[in-house]
Structures are given as C-alpha cells and as structure tokens.
C-alpha cells in the first residue's frame, strides 16, 4: 500500500503508539464479565444463563414490544432518557461493536515494522505487507498474516452474523447491519493508517471502495452457496479466502464450509438476547476435523440403475437450461 503524507508525523506517531498499547480485544465496549467461555463442541459457545443468573443487570433491550423481535425493542421506548429510536441506535452501535470485535480477532495480526521508522515493512510477491499473527487461520490453514487475510476471515465471520441479523424485523435489521458493517470499515481504515502507512484520505477511500465491492461479492457468493449446496459454497470459500490457489488443500476448504454450516445453525438456535448482548464466541474451524474426516455412508453404497437414470435426467435438465 502506498504512503503519502497528509497526516503530520507527530499525529501518526501518537496513533501508532496508541494502537500498539491497545490491542484489538481491549478496544471493546463490553465488559469481560459478560463474555462466555468457548467449548469445542460447536463453532459457537452459546450460554443458556440469563443475565440475572450471571450476576448482571437485566438490560432494558431484553424487554420487547408488540411486533418487535425479542430482545431488540427498548423498554418503555427510552434508555437513559433518550427517545426510542435514538436509544435503539446506541444499543445497536455498542452491541455490534462487540460482535465485530469477535469477528476481527479470529485472524488478528500486527506489523511490528510499522512502529519502527528505520525498518522497512516486508512484502510478499503480490506486493502486500507481511504481518505477524497467530491462531488457526494462520498456523493451520497457512494464510499469510496481513490485511488481505484478516479482511477475508473477518468478512466470513461477519457474514454468519449478517444472516442471523436478517431475522430481525426490517426496521431493526437495517440499523443493526449498518452498524456492524460500519465497524468493519472503520477498523479497516484504522489499520490502513497505522499498520500500512496510508495517510492520504483519498488513497484510503479508494481502497475502502474496493473493499466494499469485495464485501458485496462475498455476501452474494456465500448466499448462493447456502442455497445451491456445499460444492458452490466451497468454491466461494476457495475464491475468497484461498485466493483461488491451485495447490489448495481441499480438506481445509471443507473444514471452513462445515464450520460455516454448523455456525449458521448455532446462530439460528441462539436467543435474540444473546445476539443483542454480543454473547457470541467463535471457535476454530479445526473442531470440524472429525466431521469432515468421517466417511459418508453413501460412499459405501453401489451405483445402481436408479442412480444412473437420475444422473442422466439431471444432465439433460442442465443441458436444456444452458440452451435457454
């Protein structure tokens, strides 16, 4: 990423010091007492504890009004003396920030050289800055730590939450989705400035527009995969997360697909108060290894005449569809 000087050097130094001293997880509005521990049984750790049993005050947004999604409407139409619409905006902004932080930390990275003016940031063959990161996505999946991998992994987790937030009534869903997406682009711009030295707003805006197009493409591709099946979803993951590498390990792609499927099911079963309260914790897709490695019972069955007839019918239907 290019480096131009529209921000004064002292401001950049102050921002970088602040970013280095304040890790991503610490920049969260949610108290750590409200978080839920992770278990390896599913991609999400969902608690059945209520706020009261956890020793936490019952939030006003946990009470609903007629026609509203459970856990979305504000109690009595007011929060701390604010009108209902304004109160809902504050709730949505704070809760979606907690949800976004959980998405962003999955493939978090740093670029230590960005804080040392005398050192040059290393780059890969594509000219992208190389950072340092830990976790399953880097250590097991083999993604190169950096902005590209972070943004794709973050968008994948955001997509799972986006599907769940679509369940809210439209008057709430639009607001919550907008705040979730805003947090992503704010953090992306922050990283462009701090880690990658893009101080010119015009250059950042160009990259942000490209990133927005990527987000729209990711959403459309994953939506298609959910409808058309795992093969299409795997192709979408391969194109976006793995950059369409020809030497990809398809077992790893299958782990991500299985993680997405199980994660969407877990979110579907989650209570709205857990979503609104930001009580969502992602586990590693590596927990899907047993599921992906299990042999399907259908692999043991022979391919009979009925299967041949069904296959030929499918091929004829596909051919006629192409001609149209």
mmCIF file of C-alpha atoms in Angstrom:
data_model
loop_
_atom_site.group_PDB
_atom_site.id
_atom_site.type_symbol
_atom_site.label_atom_id
_atom_site.label_comp_id
_atom_site.label_asym_id
_atom_site.label_seq_id
_atom_site.Cartn_x
_atom_site.Cartn_y
_atom_site.Cartn_z
ATOM 1 C CA UNK A 1 0.000 0.000 0.000
ATOM 2 C CA UNK A 2 1.278 3.406 -0.894
ATOM 3 C CA UNK A 3 2.439 6.024 1.609
ATOM 4 C CA UNK A 4 1.704 9.735 1.219
ATOM 5 C CA UNK A 5 1.942 12.468 3.806
ATOM 6 C CA UNK A 6 -1.372 14.148 4.536
ATOM 7 C CA UNK A 7 -1.192 13.469 8.265
ATOM 8 C CA UNK A 8 1.503 15.113 10.371
ATOM 9 C CA UNK A 9 4.290 12.869 11.622
ATOM 10 C CA UNK A 10 3.562 13.563 15.299
ATOM 11 C CA UNK A 11 -0.093 12.527 14.855
ATOM 12 C CA UNK A 12 0.916 9.262 13.191
ATOM 13 C CA UNK A 13 3.398 8.501 15.942
ATOM 14 C CA UNK A 14 0.720 9.114 18.583
ATOM 15 C CA UNK A 15 -1.789 6.915 16.758
ATOM 16 C CA UNK A 16 0.707 4.104 16.334
ATOM 17 C CA UNK A 17 1.680 4.220 19.995
ATOM 18 C CA UNK A 18 -1.987 4.061 20.949
ATOM 19 C CA UNK A 19 -2.615 1.100 18.623
ATOM 20 C CA UNK A 20 0.440 -0.751 19.915
ATOM 21 C CA UNK A 21 -0.602 -0.195 23.536
ATOM 22 C CA UNK A 22 -4.256 -1.052 22.916
ATOM 23 C CA UNK A 23 -4.808 -4.480 21.322
ATOM 24 C CA UNK A 24 -7.953 -5.202 19.369
ATOM 25 C CA UNK A 25 -9.719 -7.138 22.121
ATOM 26 C CA UNK A 26 -9.164 -4.320 24.600
ATOM 27 C CA UNK A 27 -10.942 -1.797 22.398
ATOM 28 C CA UNK A 28 -14.367 -3.229 23.228
ATOM 29 C CA UNK A 29 -17.368 -1.628 24.944
ATOM 30 C CA UNK A 30 -18.480 -4.928 26.527
ATOM 31 C CA UNK A 31 -17.312 -5.906 29.978
ATOM 32 C CA UNK A 32 -15.259 -9.098 30.018
ATOM 33 C CA UNK A 33 -17.562 -10.340 32.799
ATOM 34 C CA UNK A 34 -20.319 -10.683 30.206
ATOM 35 C CA UNK A 35 -18.375 -12.980 27.891
ATOM 36 C CA UNK A 36 -18.969 -16.703 27.514
ATOM 37 C CA UNK A 37 -16.180 -19.292 27.547
ATOM 38 C CA UNK A 38 -15.508 -21.285 24.382
ATOM 39 C CA UNK A 39 -16.224 -25.007 24.132
ATOM 40 C CA UNK A 40 -15.012 -27.236 21.275
ATOM 41 C CA UNK A 41 -18.400 -28.827 20.725
ATOM 42 C CA UNK A 42 -19.597 -26.286 18.179
ATOM 43 C CA UNK A 43 -18.279 -23.232 16.291
ATOM 44 C CA UNK A 44 -20.110 -21.047 18.800
ATOM 45 C CA UNK A 45 -20.296 -21.146 22.544
ATOM 46 C CA UNK A 46 -23.847 -20.227 23.426
ATOM 47 C CA UNK A 47 -24.855 -19.712 27.014
ATOM 48 C CA UNK A 48 -28.218 -20.646 28.499
ATOM 49 C CA UNK A 49 -27.568 -18.451 31.514
ATOM 50 C CA UNK A 50 -29.730 -15.389 31.948
ATOM 51 C CA UNK A 51 -28.340 -12.016 32.848
ATOM 52 C CA UNK A 52 -29.755 -12.424 36.344
ATOM 53 C CA UNK A 53 -28.066 -15.803 36.953
ATOM 54 C CA UNK A 54 -24.785 -14.371 35.695
ATOM 55 C CA UNK A 55 -24.984 -11.598 38.261
ATOM 56 C CA UNK A 56 -25.520 -8.942 35.584
ATOM 57 C CA UNK A 57 -28.291 -6.338 35.444
ATOM 58 C CA UNK A 58 -31.125 -7.180 33.095
ATOM 59 C CA UNK A 59 -30.643 -4.909 30.056
ATOM 60 C CA UNK A 60 -33.517 -2.696 29.041
ATOM 61 C CA UNK A 61 -33.410 -4.043 25.487
ATOM 62 C CA UNK A 62 -34.273 -7.549 26.729
ATOM 63 C CA UNK A 63 -37.923 -6.484 27.057
ATOM 64 C CA UNK A 64 -39.928 -6.451 23.873
ATOM 65 C CA UNK A 65 -42.821 -4.541 22.480
ATOM 66 C CA UNK A 66 -45.642 -5.890 20.259
ATOM 67 C CA UNK A 67 -44.420 -6.645 16.746
ATOM 68 C CA UNK A 68 -40.743 -6.419 17.633
ATOM 69 C CA UNK A 69 -38.053 -9.077 17.598
ATOM 70 C CA UNK A 70 -37.339 -10.448 21.101
ATOM 71 C CA UNK A 71 -34.513 -8.560 22.715
ATOM 72 C CA UNK A 72 -34.487 -5.713 20.204
ATOM 73 C CA UNK A 73 -37.025 -3.145 21.351
ATOM 74 C CA UNK A 74 -36.146 -0.749 24.159
ATOM 75 C CA UNK A 75 -38.017 -0.884 27.433
ATOM 76 C CA UNK A 76 -40.674 1.786 27.663
ATOM 77 C CA UNK A 77 -39.315 3.362 24.478
ATOM 78 C CA UNK A 78 -36.486 5.052 26.407
ATOM 79 C CA UNK A 79 -32.941 4.343 27.513
ATOM 80 C CA UNK A 80 -31.389 6.781 29.940
ATOM 81 C CA UNK A 81 -33.943 9.376 28.953
ATOM 82 C CA UNK A 82 -33.380 9.049 25.201
ATOM 83 C CA UNK A 83 -36.240 8.616 22.719
ATOM 84 C CA UNK A 84 -36.773 5.050 21.450
ATOM 85 C CA UNK A 85 -35.185 5.496 18.004
ATOM 86 C CA UNK A 86 -32.093 7.190 19.428
ATOM 87 C CA UNK A 87 -31.818 4.610 22.194
ATOM 88 C CA UNK A 88 -32.022 1.775 19.677
ATOM 89 C CA UNK A 89 -29.180 3.359 17.707
ATOM 90 C CA UNK A 90 -26.945 3.463 20.775
ATOM 91 C CA UNK A 91 -27.778 -0.142 21.646
ATOM 92 C CA UNK A 92 -27.131 -1.347 18.105
ATOM 93 C CA UNK A 93 -23.838 0.507 17.866
ATOM 94 C CA UNK A 94 -22.480 -0.877 21.141
ATOM 95 C CA UNK A 95 -23.677 -4.450 20.619
ATOM 96 C CA UNK A 96 -22.488 -4.686 17.009
ATOM 97 C CA UNK A 97 -19.078 -3.375 18.042
ATOM 98 C CA UNK A 98 -18.758 -6.294 20.454
ATOM 99 C CA UNK A 99 -19.869 -8.696 17.726
ATOM 100 C CA UNK A 100 -17.443 -7.182 15.238
ATOM 101 C CA UNK A 101 -14.527 -7.426 17.676
ATOM 102 C CA UNK A 102 -15.228 -11.140 17.951
ATOM 103 C CA UNK A 103 -15.117 -11.449 14.156
ATOM 104 C CA UNK A 104 -11.978 -9.348 13.807
ATOM 105 C CA UNK A 105 -9.918 -11.169 16.422
ATOM 106 C CA UNK A 106 -10.111 -14.517 14.598
ATOM 107 C CA UNK A 107 -7.275 -13.589 12.220
ATOM 108 C CA UNK A 108 -5.818 -10.589 14.022
ATOM 109 C CA UNK A 109 -2.299 -9.513 13.047
ATOM 110 C CA UNK A 110 0.265 -6.813 13.685
ATOM 111 C CA UNK A 111 3.022 -5.226 11.613
ATOM 112 C CA UNK A 112 5.852 -4.509 14.082
ATOM 113 C CA UNK A 113 7.960 -2.750 11.440
ATOM 114 C CA UNK A 114 5.247 -0.091 11.106
ATOM 115 C CA UNK A 115 6.197 1.197 14.559
ATOM 116 C CA UNK A 116 9.904 1.290 13.796
ATOM 117 C CA UNK A 117 10.631 4.020 11.309
ATOM 118 C CA UNK A 118 14.078 2.673 10.459
ATOM 119 C CA UNK A 119 12.782 -0.730 9.295
ATOM 120 C CA UNK A 120 11.066 -1.477 6.004
ATOM 121 C CA UNK A 121 7.847 -3.492 6.092
ATOM 122 C CA UNK A 122 8.400 -6.854 4.332
ATOM 123 C CA UNK A 123 6.216 -7.645 1.334
ATOM 124 C CA UNK A 124 5.180 -10.790 -0.486
ATOM 125 C CA UNK A 125 5.269 -11.481 -4.221
ATOM 126 C CA UNK A 126 1.975 -9.640 -4.709
ATOM 127 C CA UNK A 127 3.398 -6.513 -3.064
ATOM 128 C CA UNK A 128 1.265 -6.874 0.074
ATOM 129 C CA UNK A 129 2.624 -6.010 3.507
ATOM 130 C CA UNK A 130 3.506 -9.092 5.566
ATOM 131 C CA UNK A 131 2.494 -9.010 9.221
ATOM 132 C CA UNK A 132 2.675 -11.360 12.176
ATOM 133 C CA UNK A 133 -0.269 -13.326 13.502
ATOM 134 C CA UNK A 134 -1.167 -16.470 15.395
ATOM 135 C CA UNK A 135 -4.158 -18.785 15.518
ATOM 136 C CA UNK A 136 -5.751 -21.497 13.418
ATOM 137 C CA UNK A 137 -6.237 -19.428 10.288
ATOM 138 C CA UNK A 138 -2.519 -18.669 10.066
ATOM 139 C CA UNK A 139 -0.872 -21.646 11.745
ATOM 140 C CA UNK A 140 -3.092 -24.468 10.467
ATOM 141 C CA UNK A 141 -4.706 -23.052 7.353
ATOM 142 C CA UNK A 142 -1.489 -21.432 6.176
ATOM 143 C CA UNK A 143 -2.858 -17.999 5.290
ATOM 144 C CA UNK A 144 -0.186 -15.262 5.198
ATOM 145 C CA UNK A 145 -0.723 -12.799 8.087
ATOM 146 C CA UNK A 146 -1.743 -9.444 6.702
ATOM 147 C CA UNK A 147 -4.569 -7.159 5.720
ATOM 148 C CA UNK A 148 -5.912 -9.362 2.909
ATOM 149 C CA UNK A 149 -6.227 -12.496 5.048
ATOM 150 C CA UNK A 150 -7.597 -10.540 8.013
ATOM 151 C CA UNK A 151 -10.274 -8.845 5.918
ATOM 152 C CA UNK A 152 -11.437 -12.079 4.255
ATOM 153 C CA UNK A 153 -11.613 -14.067 7.505
ATOM 154 C CA UNK A 154 -13.356 -11.171 9.246
ATOM 155 C CA UNK A 155 -15.881 -10.866 6.418
ATOM 156 C CA UNK A 156 -16.570 -14.603 6.579
ATOM 157 C CA UNK A 157 -17.493 -14.369 10.269
ATOM 158 C CA UNK A 158 -19.419 -11.147 9.670
ATOM 159 C CA UNK A 159 -21.420 -12.949 7.011
ATOM 160 C CA UNK A 160 -22.582 -15.533 9.560
ATOM 161 C CA UNK A 161 -23.795 -12.730 11.822
ATOM 162 C CA UNK A 162 -25.345 -10.910 8.866
ATOM 163 C CA UNK A 163 -27.511 -13.945 8.086
ATOM 164 C CA UNK A 164 -28.675 -14.027 11.710
ATOM 165 C CA UNK A 165 -29.393 -10.293 11.873
ATOM 166 C CA UNK A 166 -31.609 -10.615 8.800
ATOM 167 C CA UNK A 167 -34.079 -12.412 11.068
ATOM 168 C CA UNK A 168 -34.816 -9.134 12.851
ATOM 169 C CA UNK A 169 -37.759 -7.045 11.594
ATOM 170 C CA UNK A 170 -36.669 -4.736 8.800
ATOM 171 C CA UNK A 171 -36.866 -1.569 10.907
ATOM 172 C CA UNK A 172 -34.272 -3.114 13.232
ATOM 173 C CA UNK A 173 -32.344 -5.331 10.844
ATOM 174 C CA UNK A 174 -31.250 -2.485 8.591
ATOM 175 C CA UNK A 175 -29.926 -0.479 11.525
ATOM 176 C CA UNK A 176 -28.019 -3.367 13.109
ATOM 177 C CA UNK A 177 -26.497 -4.491 9.829
ATOM 178 C CA UNK A 178 -25.393 -0.956 9.026
ATOM 179 C CA UNK A 179 -23.619 -0.572 12.351
ATOM 180 C CA UNK A 180 -21.916 -3.969 12.010
ATOM 181 C CA UNK A 181 -20.620 -3.067 8.563
ATOM 182 C CA UNK A 182 -19.554 0.410 9.705
ATOM 183 C CA UNK A 183 -17.373 -1.053 12.453
ATOM 184 C CA UNK A 184 -15.589 -3.185 9.879
ATOM 185 C CA UNK A 185 -14.771 -0.299 7.564
ATOM 186 C CA UNK A 186 -13.728 1.955 10.455
ATOM 187 C CA UNK A 187 -11.305 -0.711 11.659
ATOM 188 C CA UNK A 188 -10.075 -1.364 8.113
ATOM 189 C CA UNK A 189 -9.280 2.326 7.632
ATOM 190 C CA UNK A 190 -7.597 2.411 11.039
ATOM 191 C CA UNK A 191 -5.311 -0.460 10.030
ATOM 192 C CA UNK A 192 -4.522 1.166 6.712
ATOM 193 C CA UNK A 193 -3.258 4.217 8.573
ATOM 194 C CA UNK A 194 -1.479 2.560 11.493
ATOM 195 C CA UNK A 195 -0.076 -0.646 10.013
ATOM 196 C CA UNK A 196 0.305 0.227 6.348
ATOM 197 C CA UNK A 197 1.175 3.913 6.367
ATOM 198 C CA UNK A 198 -1.638 5.120 4.109
ATOM 199 C CA UNK A 199 -2.035 8.610 5.465
ATOM 200 C CA UNK A 200 -3.776 10.189 2.460
ATOM 201 C CA UNK A 201 -7.560 10.074 2.784
ATOM 202 C CA UNK A 202 -8.063 9.862 -0.972
ATOM 203 C CA UNK A 203 -5.920 6.734 -1.208
ATOM 204 C CA UNK A 204 -7.694 5.157 1.750
ATOM 205 C CA UNK A 205 -11.072 5.908 0.213
ATOM 206 C CA UNK A 206 -10.026 4.125 -2.960
ATOM 207 C CA UNK A 207 -9.039 1.026 -1.019
ATOM 208 C CA UNK A 208 -12.233 1.207 1.048
ATOM 209 C CA UNK A 209 -14.353 1.299 -2.115
ATOM 210 C CA UNK A 210 -12.539 -1.789 -3.366
ATOM 211 C CA UNK A 211 -13.106 -3.438 -0.002
ATOM 212 C CA UNK A 212 -16.808 -2.594 -0.149
ATOM 213 C CA UNK A 213 -17.037 -4.258 -3.570
ATOM 214 C CA UNK A 214 -15.311 -7.315 -2.094
ATOM 215 C CA UNK A 215 -17.829 -7.416 0.746
ATOM 216 C CA UNK A 216 -20.752 -7.299 -1.667
ATOM 217 C CA UNK A 217 -19.176 -10.059 -3.752
ATOM 218 C CA UNK A 218 -18.518 -12.200 -0.673
ATOM 219 C CA UNK A 219 -22.110 -11.799 0.509
ATOM 220 C CA UNK A 220 -23.542 -12.766 -2.884
ATOM 221 C CA UNK A 221 -21.179 -15.737 -3.257
ATOM 222 C CA UNK A 222 -21.886 -17.155 0.199
ATOM 223 C CA UNK A 223 -25.631 -16.603 -0.224
ATOM 224 C CA UNK A 224 -25.512 -18.601 -3.441
ATOM 225 C CA UNK A 225 -23.546 -21.329 -1.704
ATOM 226 C CA UNK A 226 -26.106 -21.640 1.085
ATOM 227 C CA UNK A 227 -28.859 -22.131 -1.474
ATOM 228 C CA UNK A 228 -27.127 -24.298 -4.086
ATOM 229 C CA UNK A 229 -25.120 -26.566 -1.815
ATOM 230 C CA UNK A 230 -21.739 -27.219 -0.245
ATOM 231 C CA UNK A 231 -19.887 -27.541 -3.563
ATOM 232 C CA UNK A 232 -20.854 -23.987 -4.537
ATOM 233 C CA UNK A 233 -20.119 -22.712 -1.029
ATOM 234 C CA UNK A 234 -16.706 -24.414 -1.104
ATOM 235 C CA UNK A 235 -15.951 -22.738 -4.431
ATOM 236 C CA UNK A 236 -16.826 -19.353 -2.893
ATOM 237 C CA UNK A 237 -14.539 -20.005 0.088
ATOM 238 C CA UNK A 238 -11.760 -21.137 -2.273
ATOM 239 C CA UNK A 239 -12.026 -17.970 -4.369
ATOM 240 C CA UNK A 240 -12.171 -15.517 -1.481
ATOM 241 C CA UNK A 241 -10.269 -16.973 1.468
ATOM 242 C CA UNK A 242 -7.721 -19.004 -0.514
ATOM 243 C CA UNK A 243 -7.459 -16.592 -3.477
ATOM 244 C CA UNK A 244 -8.275 -19.432 -5.906
ATOM 245 C CA UNK A 245 -4.928 -21.165 -5.311
ATOM 246 C CA UNK A 246 -4.484 -24.239 -7.500
ATOM 247 C CA UNK A 247 -2.482 -26.087 -4.827
ATOM 248 C CA UNK A 248 -5.154 -25.689 -2.156
ATOM 249 C CA UNK A 249 -5.802 -28.493 0.306
ATOM 250 C CA UNK A 250 -9.494 -29.191 -0.198
ATOM 251 C CA UNK A 251 -9.758 -30.804 3.214
ATOM 252 C CA UNK A 252 -9.059 -27.386 4.704
ATOM 253 C CA UNK A 253 -11.713 -25.850 2.462
ATOM 254 C CA UNK A 254 -14.152 -28.490 3.701
ATOM 255 C CA UNK A 255 -13.321 -27.576 7.312
ATOM 256 C CA UNK A 256 -14.280 -23.962 6.655
ATOM 257 C CA UNK A 257 -17.504 -24.961 4.870
ATOM 258 C CA UNK A 258 -18.502 -27.292 7.712
ATOM 259 C CA UNK A 259 -17.695 -24.539 10.208
ATOM 260 C CA UNK A 260 -19.958 -22.108 8.348
ATOM 261 C CA UNK A 261 -22.843 -24.574 8.182
ATOM 262 C CA UNK A 262 -22.654 -25.506 11.844
ATOM 263 C CA UNK A 263 -22.160 -21.881 12.839
ATOM 264 C CA UNK A 264 -25.274 -20.751 10.995
ATOM 265 C CA UNK A 265 -27.279 -23.490 12.686
ATOM 266 C CA UNK A 266 -25.951 -22.475 16.102
ATOM 267 C CA UNK A 267 -26.808 -18.839 15.481
ATOM 268 C CA UNK A 268 -30.267 -19.847 14.295
ATOM 269 C CA UNK A 269 -30.866 -21.584 17.633
ATOM 270 C CA UNK A 270 -29.363 -18.762 19.700
ATOM 271 C CA UNK A 271 -31.695 -16.484 21.641
ATOM 272 C CA UNK A 272 -32.042 -12.936 20.408
ATOM 273 C CA UNK A 273 -30.829 -11.595 23.759
ATOM 274 C CA UNK A 274 -27.535 -13.431 23.191
ATOM 275 C CA UNK A 275 -27.104 -11.768 19.799
ATOM 276 C CA UNK A 276 -28.161 -8.355 21.061
ATOM 277 C CA UNK A 277 -25.939 -8.731 24.116
ATOM 278 C CA UNK A 278 -22.920 -9.583 21.972
ATOM 279 C CA UNK A 279 -22.627 -13.012 23.644
ATOM 280 C CA UNK A 280 -21.304 -14.831 20.581
ATOM 281 C CA UNK A 281 -17.927 -16.547 20.625
ATOM 282 C CA UNK A 282 -16.454 -18.303 17.603
ATOM 283 C CA UNK A 283 -14.344 -21.429 17.953
ATOM 284 C CA UNK A 284 -11.755 -22.694 15.481
ATOM 285 C CA UNK A 285 -12.883 -24.469 12.291
ATOM 286 C CA UNK A 286 -10.377 -27.117 13.324
ATOM 287 C CA UNK A 287 -13.108 -28.506 15.601
ATOM 288 C CA UNK A 288 -14.794 -29.761 12.426
ATOM 289 C CA UNK A 289 -11.975 -32.245 11.669
ATOM 290 C CA UNK A 290 -13.915 -35.260 12.997
ATOM 291 C CA UNK A 291 -16.981 -34.368 10.948
ATOM 292 C CA UNK A 292 -15.045 -33.744 7.735
ATOM 293 C CA UNK A 293 -12.887 -36.839 8.181
ATOM 294 C CA UNK A 294 -15.824 -39.199 8.730
ATOM 295 C CA UNK A 295 -16.657 -41.421 5.764
ATOM 296 C CA UNK A 296 -20.120 -40.916 4.346
ATOM 297 C CA UNK A 297 -22.422 -43.926 4.408
ATOM 298 C CA UNK A 298 -23.378 -43.146 0.824
ATOM 299 C CA UNK A 299 -19.789 -43.864 -0.269
ATOM 300 C CA UNK A 300 -20.326 -47.498 0.687
ATOM 301 C CA UNK A 301 -23.421 -47.936 -1.463
ATOM 302 C CA UNK A 302 -23.207 -49.144 -5.046
ATOM 303 C CA UNK A 303 -24.156 -47.007 -8.029
ATOM 304 C CA UNK A 304 -27.277 -48.734 -9.339
ATOM 305 C CA UNK A 305 -29.613 -48.312 -12.340
ATOM 306 C CA UNK A 306 -31.833 -45.863 -10.457
ATOM 307 C CA UNK A 307 -28.840 -43.665 -9.735
ATOM 308 C CA UNK A 308 -27.782 -43.810 -13.390
ATOM 309 C CA UNK A 309 -31.271 -42.795 -14.503
ATOM 310 C CA UNK A 310 -31.335 -39.886 -12.033
ATOM 311 C CA UNK A 311 -27.905 -38.728 -13.213
ATOM 312 C CA UNK A 312 -28.915 -38.776 -16.869
ATOM 313 C CA UNK A 313 -32.052 -36.824 -16.058
ATOM 314 C CA UNK A 314 -30.026 -34.220 -14.228
ATOM 315 C CA UNK A 315 -27.581 -33.888 -17.135
ATOM 316 C CA UNK A 316 -30.410 -33.447 -19.646
ATOM 317 C CA UNK A 317 -32.038 -30.807 -17.463
ATOM 318 C CA UNK A 318 -28.747 -28.946 -17.108
ATOM 319 C CA UNK A 319 -28.169 -29.065 -20.876
ATOM 320 C CA UNK A 320 -31.638 -27.680 -21.628
ATOM 321 C CA UNK A 321 -31.120 -24.906 -19.091
ATOM 322 C CA UNK A 322 -27.866 -23.865 -20.778
ATOM 323 C CA UNK A 323 -29.555 -23.714 -24.192
ATOM 324 C CA UNK A 324 -32.220 -21.365 -22.835
#
